[in-house]
PDB file of C-alpha atoms in Angstrom:
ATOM      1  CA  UNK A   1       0.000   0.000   0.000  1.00 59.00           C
ATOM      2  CA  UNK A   2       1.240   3.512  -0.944  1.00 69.00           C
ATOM      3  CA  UNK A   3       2.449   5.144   2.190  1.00 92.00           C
ATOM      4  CA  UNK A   4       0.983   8.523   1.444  1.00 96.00           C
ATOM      5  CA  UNK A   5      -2.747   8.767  -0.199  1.00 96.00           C
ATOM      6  CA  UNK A   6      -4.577  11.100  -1.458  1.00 97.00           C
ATOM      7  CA  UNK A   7      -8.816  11.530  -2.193  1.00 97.00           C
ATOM      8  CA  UNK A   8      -9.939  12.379  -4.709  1.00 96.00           C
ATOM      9  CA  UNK A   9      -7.781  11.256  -7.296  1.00 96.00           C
ATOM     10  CA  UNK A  10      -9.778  13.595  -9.840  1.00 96.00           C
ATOM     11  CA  UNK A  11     -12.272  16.051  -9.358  1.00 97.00           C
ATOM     12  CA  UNK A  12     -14.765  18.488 -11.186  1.00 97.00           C
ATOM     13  CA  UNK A  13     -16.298  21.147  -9.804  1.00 96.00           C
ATOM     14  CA  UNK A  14     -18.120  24.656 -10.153  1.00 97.00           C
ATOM     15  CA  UNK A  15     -17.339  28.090  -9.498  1.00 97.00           C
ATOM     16  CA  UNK A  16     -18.218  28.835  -5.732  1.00 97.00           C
ATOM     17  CA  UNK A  17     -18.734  25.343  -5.001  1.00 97.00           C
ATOM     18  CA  UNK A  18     -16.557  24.146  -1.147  1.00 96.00           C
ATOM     19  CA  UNK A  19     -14.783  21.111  -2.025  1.00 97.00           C
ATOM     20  CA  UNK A  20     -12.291  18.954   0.532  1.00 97.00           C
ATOM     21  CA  UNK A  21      -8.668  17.147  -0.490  1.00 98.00           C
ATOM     22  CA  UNK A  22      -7.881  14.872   1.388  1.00 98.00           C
ATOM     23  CA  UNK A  23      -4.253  13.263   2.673  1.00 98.00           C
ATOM     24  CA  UNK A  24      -3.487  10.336   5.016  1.00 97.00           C
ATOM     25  CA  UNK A  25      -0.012   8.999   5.305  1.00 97.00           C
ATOM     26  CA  UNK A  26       1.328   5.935   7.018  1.00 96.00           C
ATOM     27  CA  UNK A  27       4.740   6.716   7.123  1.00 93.00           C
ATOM     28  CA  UNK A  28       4.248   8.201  11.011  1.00 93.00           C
ATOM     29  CA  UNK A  29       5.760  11.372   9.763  1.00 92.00           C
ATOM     30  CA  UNK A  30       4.916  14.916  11.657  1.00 90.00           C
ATOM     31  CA  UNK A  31       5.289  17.598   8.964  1.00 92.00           C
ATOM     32  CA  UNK A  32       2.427  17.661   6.110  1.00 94.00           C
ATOM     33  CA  UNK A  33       2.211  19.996   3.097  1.00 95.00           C
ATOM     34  CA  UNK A  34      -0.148  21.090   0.622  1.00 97.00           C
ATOM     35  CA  UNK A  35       1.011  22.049  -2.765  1.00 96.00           C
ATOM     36  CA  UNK A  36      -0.343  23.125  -5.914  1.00 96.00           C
ATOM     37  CA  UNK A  37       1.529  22.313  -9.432  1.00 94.00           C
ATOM     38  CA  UNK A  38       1.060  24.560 -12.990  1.00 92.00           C
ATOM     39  CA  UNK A  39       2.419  23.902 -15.922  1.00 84.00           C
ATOM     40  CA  UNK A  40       5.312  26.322 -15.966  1.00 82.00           C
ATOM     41  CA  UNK A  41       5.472  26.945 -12.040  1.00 85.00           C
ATOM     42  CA  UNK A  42       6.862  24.225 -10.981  1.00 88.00           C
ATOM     43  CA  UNK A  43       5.552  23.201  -7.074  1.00 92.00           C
ATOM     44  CA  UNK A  44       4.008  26.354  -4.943  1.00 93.00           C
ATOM     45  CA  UNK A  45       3.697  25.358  -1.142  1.00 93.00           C
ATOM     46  CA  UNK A  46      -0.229  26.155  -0.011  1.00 96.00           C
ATOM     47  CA  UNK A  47       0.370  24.997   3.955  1.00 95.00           C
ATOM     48  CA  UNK A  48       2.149  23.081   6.065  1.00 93.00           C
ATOM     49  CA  UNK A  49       1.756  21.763   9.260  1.00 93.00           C
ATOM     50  CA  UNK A  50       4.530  20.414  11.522  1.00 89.00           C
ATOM     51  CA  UNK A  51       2.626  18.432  14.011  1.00 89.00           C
ATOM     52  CA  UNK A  52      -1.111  18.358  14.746  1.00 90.00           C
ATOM     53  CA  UNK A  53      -1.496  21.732  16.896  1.00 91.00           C
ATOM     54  CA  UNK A  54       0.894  23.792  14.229  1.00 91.00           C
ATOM     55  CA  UNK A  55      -0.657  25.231  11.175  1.00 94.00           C
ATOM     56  CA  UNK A  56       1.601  27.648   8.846  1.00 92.00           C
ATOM     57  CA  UNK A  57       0.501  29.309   5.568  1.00 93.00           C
ATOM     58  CA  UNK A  58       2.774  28.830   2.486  1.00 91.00           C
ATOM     59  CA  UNK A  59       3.332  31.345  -0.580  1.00 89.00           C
ATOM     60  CA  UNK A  60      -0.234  30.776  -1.656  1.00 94.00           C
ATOM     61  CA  UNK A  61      -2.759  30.282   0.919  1.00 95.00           C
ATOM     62  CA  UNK A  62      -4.990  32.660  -0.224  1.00 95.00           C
ATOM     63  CA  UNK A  63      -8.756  31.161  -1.197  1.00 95.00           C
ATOM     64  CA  UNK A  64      -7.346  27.583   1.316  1.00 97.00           C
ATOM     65  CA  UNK A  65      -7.678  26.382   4.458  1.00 97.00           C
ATOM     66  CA  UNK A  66      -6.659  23.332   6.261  1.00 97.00           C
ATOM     67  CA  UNK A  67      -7.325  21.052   9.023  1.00 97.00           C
ATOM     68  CA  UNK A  68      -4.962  18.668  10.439  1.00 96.00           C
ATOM     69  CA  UNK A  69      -7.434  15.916  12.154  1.00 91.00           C
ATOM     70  CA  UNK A  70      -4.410  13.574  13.066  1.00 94.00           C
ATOM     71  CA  UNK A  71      -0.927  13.313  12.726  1.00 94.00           C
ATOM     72  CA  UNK A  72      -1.832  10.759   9.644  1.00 96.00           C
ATOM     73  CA  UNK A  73      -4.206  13.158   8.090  1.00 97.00           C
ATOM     74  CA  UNK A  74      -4.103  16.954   6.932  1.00 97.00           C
ATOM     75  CA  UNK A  75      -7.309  18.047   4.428  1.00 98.00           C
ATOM     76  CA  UNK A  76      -7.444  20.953   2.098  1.00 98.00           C
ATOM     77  CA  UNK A  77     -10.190  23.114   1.630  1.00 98.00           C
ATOM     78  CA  UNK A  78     -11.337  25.350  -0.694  1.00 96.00           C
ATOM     79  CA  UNK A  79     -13.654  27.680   0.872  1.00 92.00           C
ATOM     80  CA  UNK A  80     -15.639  28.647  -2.669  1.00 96.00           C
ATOM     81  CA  UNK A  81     -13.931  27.245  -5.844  1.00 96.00           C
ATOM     82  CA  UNK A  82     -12.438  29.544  -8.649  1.00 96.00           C
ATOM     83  CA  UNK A  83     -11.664  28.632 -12.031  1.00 96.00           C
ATOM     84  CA  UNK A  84      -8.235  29.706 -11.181  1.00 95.00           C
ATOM     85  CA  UNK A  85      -7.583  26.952  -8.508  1.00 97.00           C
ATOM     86  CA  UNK A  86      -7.717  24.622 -11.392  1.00 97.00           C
ATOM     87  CA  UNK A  87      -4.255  22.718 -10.592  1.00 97.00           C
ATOM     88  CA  UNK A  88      -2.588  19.851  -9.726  1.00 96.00           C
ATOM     89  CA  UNK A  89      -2.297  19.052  -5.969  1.00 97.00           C
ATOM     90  CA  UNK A  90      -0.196  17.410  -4.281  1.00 96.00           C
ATOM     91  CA  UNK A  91       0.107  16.309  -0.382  1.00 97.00           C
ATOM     92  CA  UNK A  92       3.680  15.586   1.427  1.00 95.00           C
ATOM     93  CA  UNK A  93       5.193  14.382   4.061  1.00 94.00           C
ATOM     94  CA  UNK A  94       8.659  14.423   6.497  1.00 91.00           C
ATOM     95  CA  UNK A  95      10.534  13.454   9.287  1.00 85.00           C
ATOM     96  CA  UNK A  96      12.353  16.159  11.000  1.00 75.00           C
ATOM     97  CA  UNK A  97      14.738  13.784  12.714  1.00 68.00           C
ATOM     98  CA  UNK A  98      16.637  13.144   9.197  1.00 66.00           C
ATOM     99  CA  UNK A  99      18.242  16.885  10.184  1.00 68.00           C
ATOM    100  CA  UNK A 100      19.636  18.219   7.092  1.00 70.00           C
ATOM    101  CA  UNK A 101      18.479  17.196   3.551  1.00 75.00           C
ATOM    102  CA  UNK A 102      14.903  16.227   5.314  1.00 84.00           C
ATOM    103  CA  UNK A 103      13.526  14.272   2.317  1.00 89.00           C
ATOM    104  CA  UNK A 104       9.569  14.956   1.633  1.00 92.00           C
ATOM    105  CA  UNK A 105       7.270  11.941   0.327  1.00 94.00           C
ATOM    106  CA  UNK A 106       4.305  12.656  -2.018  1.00 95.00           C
ATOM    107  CA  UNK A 107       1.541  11.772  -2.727  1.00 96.00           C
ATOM    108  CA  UNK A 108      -0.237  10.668  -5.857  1.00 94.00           C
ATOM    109  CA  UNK A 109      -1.435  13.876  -6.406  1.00 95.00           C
ATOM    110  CA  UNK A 110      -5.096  15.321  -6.979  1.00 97.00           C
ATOM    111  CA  UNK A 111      -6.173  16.866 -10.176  1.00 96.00           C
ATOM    112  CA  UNK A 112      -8.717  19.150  -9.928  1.00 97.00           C
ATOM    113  CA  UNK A 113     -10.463  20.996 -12.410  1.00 97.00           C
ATOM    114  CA  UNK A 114     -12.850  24.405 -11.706  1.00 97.00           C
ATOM    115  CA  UNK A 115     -15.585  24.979 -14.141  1.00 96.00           C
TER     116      UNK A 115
ATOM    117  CA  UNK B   1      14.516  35.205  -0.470  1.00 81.00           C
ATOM    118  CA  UNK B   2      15.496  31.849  -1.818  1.00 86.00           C
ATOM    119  CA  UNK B   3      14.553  30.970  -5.167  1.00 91.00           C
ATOM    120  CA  UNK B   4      15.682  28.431  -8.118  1.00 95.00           C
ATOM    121  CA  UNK B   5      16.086  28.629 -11.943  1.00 96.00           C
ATOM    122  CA  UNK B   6      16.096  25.420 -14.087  1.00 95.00           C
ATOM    123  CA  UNK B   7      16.771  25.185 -17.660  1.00 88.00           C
ATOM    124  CA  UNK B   8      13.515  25.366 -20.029  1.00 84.00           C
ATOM    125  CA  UNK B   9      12.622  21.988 -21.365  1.00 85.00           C
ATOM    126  CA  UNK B  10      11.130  20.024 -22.947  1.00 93.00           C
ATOM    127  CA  UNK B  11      14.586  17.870 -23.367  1.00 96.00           C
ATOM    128  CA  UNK B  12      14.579  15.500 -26.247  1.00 96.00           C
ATOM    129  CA  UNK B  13      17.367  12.957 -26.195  1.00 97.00           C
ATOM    130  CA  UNK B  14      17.791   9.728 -27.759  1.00 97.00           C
ATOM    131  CA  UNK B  15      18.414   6.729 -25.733  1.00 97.00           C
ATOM    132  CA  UNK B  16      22.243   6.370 -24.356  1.00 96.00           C
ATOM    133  CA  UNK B  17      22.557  10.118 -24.807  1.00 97.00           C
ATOM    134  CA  UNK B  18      24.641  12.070 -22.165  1.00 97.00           C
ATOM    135  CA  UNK B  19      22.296  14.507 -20.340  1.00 97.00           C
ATOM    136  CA  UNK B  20      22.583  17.819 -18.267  1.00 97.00           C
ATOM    137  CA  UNK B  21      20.036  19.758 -16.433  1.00 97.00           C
ATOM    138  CA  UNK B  22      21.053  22.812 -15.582  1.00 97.00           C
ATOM    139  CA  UNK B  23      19.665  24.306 -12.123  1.00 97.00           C
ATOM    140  CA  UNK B  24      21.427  27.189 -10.125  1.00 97.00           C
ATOM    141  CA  UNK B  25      20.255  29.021  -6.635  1.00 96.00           C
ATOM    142  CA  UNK B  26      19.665  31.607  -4.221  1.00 94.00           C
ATOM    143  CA  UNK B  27      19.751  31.177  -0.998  1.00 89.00           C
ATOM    144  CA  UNK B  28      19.887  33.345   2.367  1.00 79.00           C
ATOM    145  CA  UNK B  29      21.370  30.524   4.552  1.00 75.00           C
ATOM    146  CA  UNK B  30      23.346  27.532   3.790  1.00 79.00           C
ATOM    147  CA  UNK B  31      20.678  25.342   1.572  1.00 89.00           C
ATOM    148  CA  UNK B  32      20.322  21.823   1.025  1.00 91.00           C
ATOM    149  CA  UNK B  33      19.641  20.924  -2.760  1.00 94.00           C
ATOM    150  CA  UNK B  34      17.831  18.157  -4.175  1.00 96.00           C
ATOM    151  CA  UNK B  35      16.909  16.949  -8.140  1.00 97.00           C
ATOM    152  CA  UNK B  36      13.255  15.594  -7.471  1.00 97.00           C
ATOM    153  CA  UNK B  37      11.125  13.108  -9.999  1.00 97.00           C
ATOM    154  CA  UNK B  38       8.088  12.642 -11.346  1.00 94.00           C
ATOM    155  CA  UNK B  39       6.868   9.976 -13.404  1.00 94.00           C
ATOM    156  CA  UNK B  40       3.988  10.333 -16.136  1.00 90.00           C
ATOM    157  CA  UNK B  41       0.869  10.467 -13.512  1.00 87.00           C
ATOM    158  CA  UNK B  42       2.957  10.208 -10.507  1.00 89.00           C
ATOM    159  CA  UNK B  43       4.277  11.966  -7.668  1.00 91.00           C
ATOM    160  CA  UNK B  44       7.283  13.490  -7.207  1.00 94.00           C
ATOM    161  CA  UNK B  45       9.829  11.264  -5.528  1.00 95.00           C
ATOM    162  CA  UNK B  46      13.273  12.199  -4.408  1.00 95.00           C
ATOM    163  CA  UNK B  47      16.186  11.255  -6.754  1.00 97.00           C
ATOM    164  CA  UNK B  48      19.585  12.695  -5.005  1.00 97.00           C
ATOM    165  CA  UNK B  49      20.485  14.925  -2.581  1.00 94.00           C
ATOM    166  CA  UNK B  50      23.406  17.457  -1.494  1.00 94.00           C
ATOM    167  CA  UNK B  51      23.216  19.248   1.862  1.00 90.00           C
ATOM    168  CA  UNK B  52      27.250  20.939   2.186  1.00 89.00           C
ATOM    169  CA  UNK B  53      29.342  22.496  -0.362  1.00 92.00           C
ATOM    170  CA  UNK B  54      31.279  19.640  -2.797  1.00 94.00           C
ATOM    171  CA  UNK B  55      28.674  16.988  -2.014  1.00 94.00           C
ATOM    172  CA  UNK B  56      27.883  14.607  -4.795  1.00 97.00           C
ATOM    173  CA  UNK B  57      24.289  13.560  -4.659  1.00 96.00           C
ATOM    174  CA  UNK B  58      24.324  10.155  -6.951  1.00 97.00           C
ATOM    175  CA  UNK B  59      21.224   7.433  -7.695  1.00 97.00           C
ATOM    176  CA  UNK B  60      20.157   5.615 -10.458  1.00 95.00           C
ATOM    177  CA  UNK B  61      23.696   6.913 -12.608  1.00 97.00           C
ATOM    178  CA  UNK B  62      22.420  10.289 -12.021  1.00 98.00           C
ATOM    179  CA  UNK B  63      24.463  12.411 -10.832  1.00 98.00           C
ATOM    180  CA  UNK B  64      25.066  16.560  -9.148  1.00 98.00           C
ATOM    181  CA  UNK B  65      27.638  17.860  -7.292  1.00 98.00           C
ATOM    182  CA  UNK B  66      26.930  21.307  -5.102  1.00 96.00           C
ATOM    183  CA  UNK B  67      28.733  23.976  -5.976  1.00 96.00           C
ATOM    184  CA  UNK B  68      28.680  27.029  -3.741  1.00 93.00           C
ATOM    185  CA  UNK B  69      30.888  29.154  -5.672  1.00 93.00           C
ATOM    186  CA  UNK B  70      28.955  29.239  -8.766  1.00 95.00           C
ATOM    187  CA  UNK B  71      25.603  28.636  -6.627  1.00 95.00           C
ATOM    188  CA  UNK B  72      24.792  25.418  -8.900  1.00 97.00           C
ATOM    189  CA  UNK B  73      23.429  22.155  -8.676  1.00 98.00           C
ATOM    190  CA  UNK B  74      23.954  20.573 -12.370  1.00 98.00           C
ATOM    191  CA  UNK B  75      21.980  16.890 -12.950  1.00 98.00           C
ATOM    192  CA  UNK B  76      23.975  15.013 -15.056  1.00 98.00           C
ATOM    193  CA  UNK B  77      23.887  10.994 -16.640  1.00 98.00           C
ATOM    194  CA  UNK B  78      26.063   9.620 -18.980  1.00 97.00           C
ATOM    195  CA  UNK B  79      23.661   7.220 -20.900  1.00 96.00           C
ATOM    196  CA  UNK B  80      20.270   7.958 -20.615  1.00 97.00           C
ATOM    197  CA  UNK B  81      17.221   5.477 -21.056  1.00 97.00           C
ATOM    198  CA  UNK B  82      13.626   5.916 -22.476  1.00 96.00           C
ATOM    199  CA  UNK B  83      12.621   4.928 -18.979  1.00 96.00           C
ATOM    200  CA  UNK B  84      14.215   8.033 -17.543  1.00 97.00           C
ATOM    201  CA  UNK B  85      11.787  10.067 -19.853  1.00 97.00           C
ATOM    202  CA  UNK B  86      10.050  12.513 -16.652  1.00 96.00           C
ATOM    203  CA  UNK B  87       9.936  15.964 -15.223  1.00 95.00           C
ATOM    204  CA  UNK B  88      12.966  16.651 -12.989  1.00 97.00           C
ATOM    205  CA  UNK B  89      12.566  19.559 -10.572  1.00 96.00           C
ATOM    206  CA  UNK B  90      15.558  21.239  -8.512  1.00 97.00           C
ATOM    207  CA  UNK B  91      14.698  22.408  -5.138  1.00 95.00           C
ATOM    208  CA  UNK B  92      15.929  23.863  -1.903  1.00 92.00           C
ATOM    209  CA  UNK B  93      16.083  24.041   1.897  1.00 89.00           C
ATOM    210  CA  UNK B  94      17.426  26.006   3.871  1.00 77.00           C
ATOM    211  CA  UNK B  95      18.018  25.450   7.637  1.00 62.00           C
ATOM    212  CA  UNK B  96      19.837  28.258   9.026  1.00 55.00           C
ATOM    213  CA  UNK B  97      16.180  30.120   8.598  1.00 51.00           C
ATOM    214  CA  UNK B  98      14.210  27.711  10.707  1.00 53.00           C
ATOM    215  CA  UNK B  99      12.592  26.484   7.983  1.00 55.00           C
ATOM    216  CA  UNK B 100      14.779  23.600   7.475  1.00 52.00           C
ATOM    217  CA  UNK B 101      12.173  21.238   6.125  1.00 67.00           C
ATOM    218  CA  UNK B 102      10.345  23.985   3.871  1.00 81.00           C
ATOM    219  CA  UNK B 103      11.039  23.394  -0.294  1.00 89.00           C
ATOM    220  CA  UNK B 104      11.847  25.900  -2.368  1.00 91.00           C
ATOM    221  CA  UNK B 105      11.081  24.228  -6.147  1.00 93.00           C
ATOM    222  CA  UNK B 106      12.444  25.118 -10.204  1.00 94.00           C
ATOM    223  CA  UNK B 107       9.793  25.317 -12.751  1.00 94.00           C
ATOM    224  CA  UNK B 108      10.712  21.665 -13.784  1.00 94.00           C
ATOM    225  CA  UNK B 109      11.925  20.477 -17.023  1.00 96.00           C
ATOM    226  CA  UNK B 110      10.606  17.589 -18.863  1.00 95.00           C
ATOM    227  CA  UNK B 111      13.064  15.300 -20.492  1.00 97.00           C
ATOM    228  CA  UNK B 112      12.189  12.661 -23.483  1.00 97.00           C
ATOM    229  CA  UNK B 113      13.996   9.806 -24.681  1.00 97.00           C
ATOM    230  CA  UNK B 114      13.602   8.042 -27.524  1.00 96.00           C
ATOM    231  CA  UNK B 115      14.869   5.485 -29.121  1.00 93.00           C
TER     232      UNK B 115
END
């Protein structure tokens, strides 16, 4: 089983519309990120949350929120879906105790598309 | 603030072909660089690492070496293969700002092999 998952896989949705992404990892790691991927952008980091009481906004948390339920699951919401949100999103995860060079292990990704 | 420039793809190489992906940096701190993956409908997954100055990161015959003076981070394999055919993304952290686990990411560059 993959050790970091991610629901929906795809999703379609209107303008205005609240929608939920969600992440679960197995990997027992603290830190969790939200990122969004554009063609030509490369990876933009949303949030990130470093264990289950610490949230932290990213370059582009603007129009997101996020709840971290557990330390195996971190959602991302969109509060009212813009066409402009239409992106590739992807969910992370790391151990802090690797010290320098802390690797981060993604997820699957979700594509999501606003109409 | 940090930030990282990779060279414009796509990349079209046929098959044993030597390959370079150019990626250079800027960094506040002392950073810790990484050449990231990801596979056609995929994540990203990590492919080699540097964290000091005149570290070789190595995996898979791929290959960078971090150099501080010219600020790069240069991905490199001497006979490529159609299965290396991807996006490869440079990134960095950088620890000396407390963020030591936050990625900073290139635009990507997608590389083809053919036969």
């Amino acid at each position: 089983d993959a050790d970091v998952t991610q629901t929906p896989r795809n999703r379609i949705t209107k303008t205005g519309k609240r929608i939920m992404l969600e992440c679960s990892q197995t990997k027992g790691h603290d830190r969790m990120y939200w990122y969004r991927q554009d063609p030509g952008l490369g990876l933009r980091l949303i949030y990130y949350s470093f264990d289950v009481k610490d949230i932290n906004k990213g370059e582009i948390s603007d129009g997101y929120s996020v709840s971290r339920q557990a330390q195996a699951k971190f959602s991302l919401s969109l509060e009212s879906a813009i066409p402009n949100q239409t992106a590739l999103y992807f969910c992370a995860t790391s151990d802090p105790e690797q010290g320098l060079g802390e690797t981060q292990y993604f997820g699957p990704g979700t594509r999501l598309l606003v109409l | 603030g940090n930030s990282v420039t990779q060279m414009e793809g796509p990349v079209t190489l046929s098959e044993e072909a030597f390959l370079t992906i150019n990626c250079t940096y800027t960094a506040t701190g002392y950073p810790s660089l990484f050449w990231y993956v990801q596979y056609p409908g995929e994540g990203l997954q990590l492919l080699l690492k540097a964290t000091k100055a005149d570290d070789k990161g190595s995996n898979k015959g791929f290959e960078a070496t971090y150099r501080k003076e010219t600020t790069s981070f240069h991905l490199e394999k001497g006979s490529v293969q159609v299965s290396d055919s991807a996006v490869y993304f440079c990134a960095l952290s950088d620890a000396y700002t407390g963020t030591a686990s936050k990625l900073t990411f290139g635009t990507g560059t997608r590389l083809q092999v053919t036969l």
